[in-house]
CSV table of C-alpha atoms in Angstrom, one decimal:
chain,number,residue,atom,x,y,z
A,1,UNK,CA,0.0,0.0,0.0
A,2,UNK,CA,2.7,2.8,0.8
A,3,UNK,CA,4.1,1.8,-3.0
A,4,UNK,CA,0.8,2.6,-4.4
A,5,UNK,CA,0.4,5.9,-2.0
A,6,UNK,CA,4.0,6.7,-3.2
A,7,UNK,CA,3.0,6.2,-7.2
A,8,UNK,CA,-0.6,8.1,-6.5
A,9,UNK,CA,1.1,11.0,-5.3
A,10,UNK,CA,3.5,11.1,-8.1
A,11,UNK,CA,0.7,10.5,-10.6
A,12,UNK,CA,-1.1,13.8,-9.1
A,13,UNK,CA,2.1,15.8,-8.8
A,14,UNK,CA,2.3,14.8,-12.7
A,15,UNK,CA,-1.2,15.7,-13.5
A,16,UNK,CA,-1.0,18.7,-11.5
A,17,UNK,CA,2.3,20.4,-13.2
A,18,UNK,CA,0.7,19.3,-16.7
A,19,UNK,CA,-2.1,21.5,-15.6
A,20,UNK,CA,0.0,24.3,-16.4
A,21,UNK,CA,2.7,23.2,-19.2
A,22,UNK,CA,0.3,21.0,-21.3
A,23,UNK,CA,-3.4,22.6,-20.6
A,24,UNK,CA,-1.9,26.1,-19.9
A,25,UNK,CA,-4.3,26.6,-17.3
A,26,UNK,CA,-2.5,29.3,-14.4
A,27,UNK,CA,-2.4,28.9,-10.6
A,28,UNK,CA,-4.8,31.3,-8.3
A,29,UNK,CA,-4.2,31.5,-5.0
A,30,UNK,CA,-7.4,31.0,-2.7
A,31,UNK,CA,-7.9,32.8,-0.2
A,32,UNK,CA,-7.2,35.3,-3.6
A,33,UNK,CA,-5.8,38.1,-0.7
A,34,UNK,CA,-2.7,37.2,1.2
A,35,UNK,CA,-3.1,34.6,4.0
A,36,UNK,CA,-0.5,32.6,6.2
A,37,UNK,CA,-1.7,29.5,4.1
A,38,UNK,CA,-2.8,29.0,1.0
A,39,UNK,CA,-3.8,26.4,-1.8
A,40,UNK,CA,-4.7,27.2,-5.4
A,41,UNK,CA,-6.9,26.4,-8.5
A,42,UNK,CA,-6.0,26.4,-11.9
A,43,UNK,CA,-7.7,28.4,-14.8
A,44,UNK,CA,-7.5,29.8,-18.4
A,45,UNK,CA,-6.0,33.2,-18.0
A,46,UNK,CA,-9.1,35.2,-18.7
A,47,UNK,CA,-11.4,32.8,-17.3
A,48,UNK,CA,-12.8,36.3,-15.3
A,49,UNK,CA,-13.0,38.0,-18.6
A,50,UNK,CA,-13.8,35.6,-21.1
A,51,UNK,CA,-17.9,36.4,-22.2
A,52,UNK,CA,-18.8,32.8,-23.0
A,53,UNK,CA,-19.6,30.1,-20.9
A,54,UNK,CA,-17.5,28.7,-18.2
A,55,UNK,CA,-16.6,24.9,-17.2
A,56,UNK,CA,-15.8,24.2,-13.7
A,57,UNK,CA,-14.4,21.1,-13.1
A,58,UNK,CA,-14.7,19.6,-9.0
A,59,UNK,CA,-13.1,16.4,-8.2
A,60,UNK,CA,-14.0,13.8,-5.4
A,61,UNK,CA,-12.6,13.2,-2.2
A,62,UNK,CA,-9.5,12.8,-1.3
A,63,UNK,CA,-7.3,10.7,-1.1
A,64,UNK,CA,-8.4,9.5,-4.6
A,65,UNK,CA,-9.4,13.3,-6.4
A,66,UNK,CA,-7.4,15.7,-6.4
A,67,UNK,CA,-7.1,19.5,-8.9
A,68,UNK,CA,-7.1,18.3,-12.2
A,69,UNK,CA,-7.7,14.4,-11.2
A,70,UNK,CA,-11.0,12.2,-11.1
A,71,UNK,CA,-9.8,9.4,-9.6
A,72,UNK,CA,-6.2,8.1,-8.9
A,73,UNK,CA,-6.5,5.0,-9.3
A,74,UNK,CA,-8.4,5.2,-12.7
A,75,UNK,CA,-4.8,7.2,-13.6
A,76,UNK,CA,-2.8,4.3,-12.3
A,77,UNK,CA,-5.1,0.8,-13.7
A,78,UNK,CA,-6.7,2.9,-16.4
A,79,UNK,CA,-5.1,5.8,-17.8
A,80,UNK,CA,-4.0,9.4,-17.8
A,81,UNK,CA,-7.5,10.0,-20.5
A,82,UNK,CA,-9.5,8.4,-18.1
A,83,UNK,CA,-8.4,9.1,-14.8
A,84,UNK,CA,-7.3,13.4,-15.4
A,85,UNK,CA,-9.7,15.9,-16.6
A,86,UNK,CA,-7.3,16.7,-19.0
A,87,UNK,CA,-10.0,15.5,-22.2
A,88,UNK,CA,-12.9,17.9,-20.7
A,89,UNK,CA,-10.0,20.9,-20.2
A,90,UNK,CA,-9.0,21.0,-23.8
A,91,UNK,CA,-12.4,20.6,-25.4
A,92,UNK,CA,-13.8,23.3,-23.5
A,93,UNK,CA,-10.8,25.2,-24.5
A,94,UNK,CA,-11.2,24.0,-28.2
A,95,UNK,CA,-14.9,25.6,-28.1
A,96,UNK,CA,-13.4,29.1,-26.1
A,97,UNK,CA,-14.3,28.6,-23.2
A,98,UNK,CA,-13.0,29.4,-19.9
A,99,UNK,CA,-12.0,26.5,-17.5
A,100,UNK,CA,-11.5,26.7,-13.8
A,101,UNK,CA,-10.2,23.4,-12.0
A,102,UNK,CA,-11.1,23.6,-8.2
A,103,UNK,CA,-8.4,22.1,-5.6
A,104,UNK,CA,-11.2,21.1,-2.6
A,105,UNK,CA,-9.3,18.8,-0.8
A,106,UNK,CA,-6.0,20.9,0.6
A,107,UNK,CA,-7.7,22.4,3.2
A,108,UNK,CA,-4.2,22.5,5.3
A,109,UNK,CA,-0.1,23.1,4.2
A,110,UNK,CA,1.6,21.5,6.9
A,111,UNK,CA,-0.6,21.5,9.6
A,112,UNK,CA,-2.0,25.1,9.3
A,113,UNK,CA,-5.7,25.6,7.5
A,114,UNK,CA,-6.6,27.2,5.0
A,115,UNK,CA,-8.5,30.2,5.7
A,116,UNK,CA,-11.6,29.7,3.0
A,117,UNK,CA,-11.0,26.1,2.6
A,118,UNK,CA,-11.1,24.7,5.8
A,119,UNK,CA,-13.0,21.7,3.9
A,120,UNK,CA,-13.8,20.9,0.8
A,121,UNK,CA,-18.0,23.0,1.2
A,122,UNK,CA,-15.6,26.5,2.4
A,123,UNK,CA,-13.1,25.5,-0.5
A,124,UNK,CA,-15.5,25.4,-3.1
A,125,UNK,CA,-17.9,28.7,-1.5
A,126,UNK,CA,-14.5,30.5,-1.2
A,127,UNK,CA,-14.0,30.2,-4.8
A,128,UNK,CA,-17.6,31.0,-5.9
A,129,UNK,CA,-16.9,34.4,-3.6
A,130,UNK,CA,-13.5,35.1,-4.7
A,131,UNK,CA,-13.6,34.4,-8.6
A,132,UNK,CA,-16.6,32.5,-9.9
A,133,UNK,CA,-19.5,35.4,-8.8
A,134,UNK,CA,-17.5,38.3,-10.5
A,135,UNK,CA,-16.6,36.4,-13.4
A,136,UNK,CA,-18.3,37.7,-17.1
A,137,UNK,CA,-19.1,34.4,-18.3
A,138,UNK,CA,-22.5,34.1,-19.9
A,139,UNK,CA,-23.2,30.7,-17.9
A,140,UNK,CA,-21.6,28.5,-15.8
A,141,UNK,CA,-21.1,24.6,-16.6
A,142,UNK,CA,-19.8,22.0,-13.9
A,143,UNK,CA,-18.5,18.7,-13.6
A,144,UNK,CA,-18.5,17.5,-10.3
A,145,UNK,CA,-17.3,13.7,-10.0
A,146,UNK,CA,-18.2,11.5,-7.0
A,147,UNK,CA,-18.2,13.9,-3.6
A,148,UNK,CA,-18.0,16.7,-6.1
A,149,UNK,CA,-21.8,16.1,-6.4
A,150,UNK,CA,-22.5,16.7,-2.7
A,151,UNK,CA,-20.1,20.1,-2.5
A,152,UNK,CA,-21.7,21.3,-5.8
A,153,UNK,CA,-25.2,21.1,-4.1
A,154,UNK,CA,-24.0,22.4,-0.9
A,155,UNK,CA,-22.7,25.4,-3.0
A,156,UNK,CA,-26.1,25.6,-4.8
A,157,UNK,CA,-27.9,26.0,-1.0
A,158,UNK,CA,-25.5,28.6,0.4
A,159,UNK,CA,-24.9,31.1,-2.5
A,160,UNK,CA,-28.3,32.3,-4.4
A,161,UNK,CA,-25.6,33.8,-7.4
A,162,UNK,CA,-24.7,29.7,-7.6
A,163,UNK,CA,-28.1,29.2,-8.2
A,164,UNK,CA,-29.1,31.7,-10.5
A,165,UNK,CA,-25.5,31.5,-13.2
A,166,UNK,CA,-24.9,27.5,-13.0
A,167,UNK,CA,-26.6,26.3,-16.3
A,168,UNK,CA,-25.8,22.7,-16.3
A,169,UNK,CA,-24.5,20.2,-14.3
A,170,UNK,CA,-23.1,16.7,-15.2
A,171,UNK,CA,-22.3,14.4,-11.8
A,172,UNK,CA,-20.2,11.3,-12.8
């Protein structure tokens, strides 16, 4: 088991970095004002601009999803097209959209939280508040695999805006 721990981290590090170099997706800090801690989420550079729609993309729980990953093992027995959201990232891309990856499952960097994304609920209300509600985008598409479903809905309870912009919703 600590193999396969030690080759699931390494697939996510993988995914992670190929979030920027092969999607050329950015890192935002969240909190997006300074804090003692902070984690990040990845999107397009003018995913606040950009007029059209906008895909958001929410993982599962940890330890198996992660920014940018469905399901670690589906990377590892599967593959990389299966397992990564890498497929939906480029063909939203291909049709111009904007694409924003949440990260809800760092909630701590060695031991101290993250203001905002104390769990994954605050992570994914803090990024409606800090980037999502503001954004231009004529609608708002999401993804939300496995406990992505249940932190999508709690979103859709706590924030009215949520309610109102999110067009569609796929849970897988």
């Amino acid at each position: 088991q600590s193999n396969y721990n030690e080759v699931a981290d390494g697939v996510v590090a993988f995914v992670q970095q190929q979030l920027t170099t092969l999607c050329d997706l950015l890192p935002y800090p969240l909190p997006s004002t300074a804090a003692d801690a902070n984690s990040v989420v990845y999107a397009t550079s003018d995913f606040q601009e950009q007029l059209g729609p906008l895909l958001l993309l929410i993982c599962g729980s940890a330890p198996g999803g992660a920014a940018g990953v469905w399901g670690r093992s589906l990377c590892i027995n599967a593959s990389l097209h299966e397992g990564a959201m890498f497929d939906y990232i480029f063909r939203a891309k291909t049709l111009g959209w904007a694409v924003v990856v949440a990260n809800p499952n760092v909630n701590d960097i060695c031991g101290k939280s993250i203001t905002g994304s104390e769990s994954p609920h605050r992570h994914l209300r803090t990024l409606w508040t800090s980037y999502l509600d503001t954004a231009k985008a004529s609608k708002i598409l999401v993804v939300a695999h496995s406990y992505g479903a249940p932190n999508l809905v709690n979103l859709l309870k706590v924030e009215a805006s949520a309610r109102e912009r999110v067009a569609a919703v796929a849970f897988t």
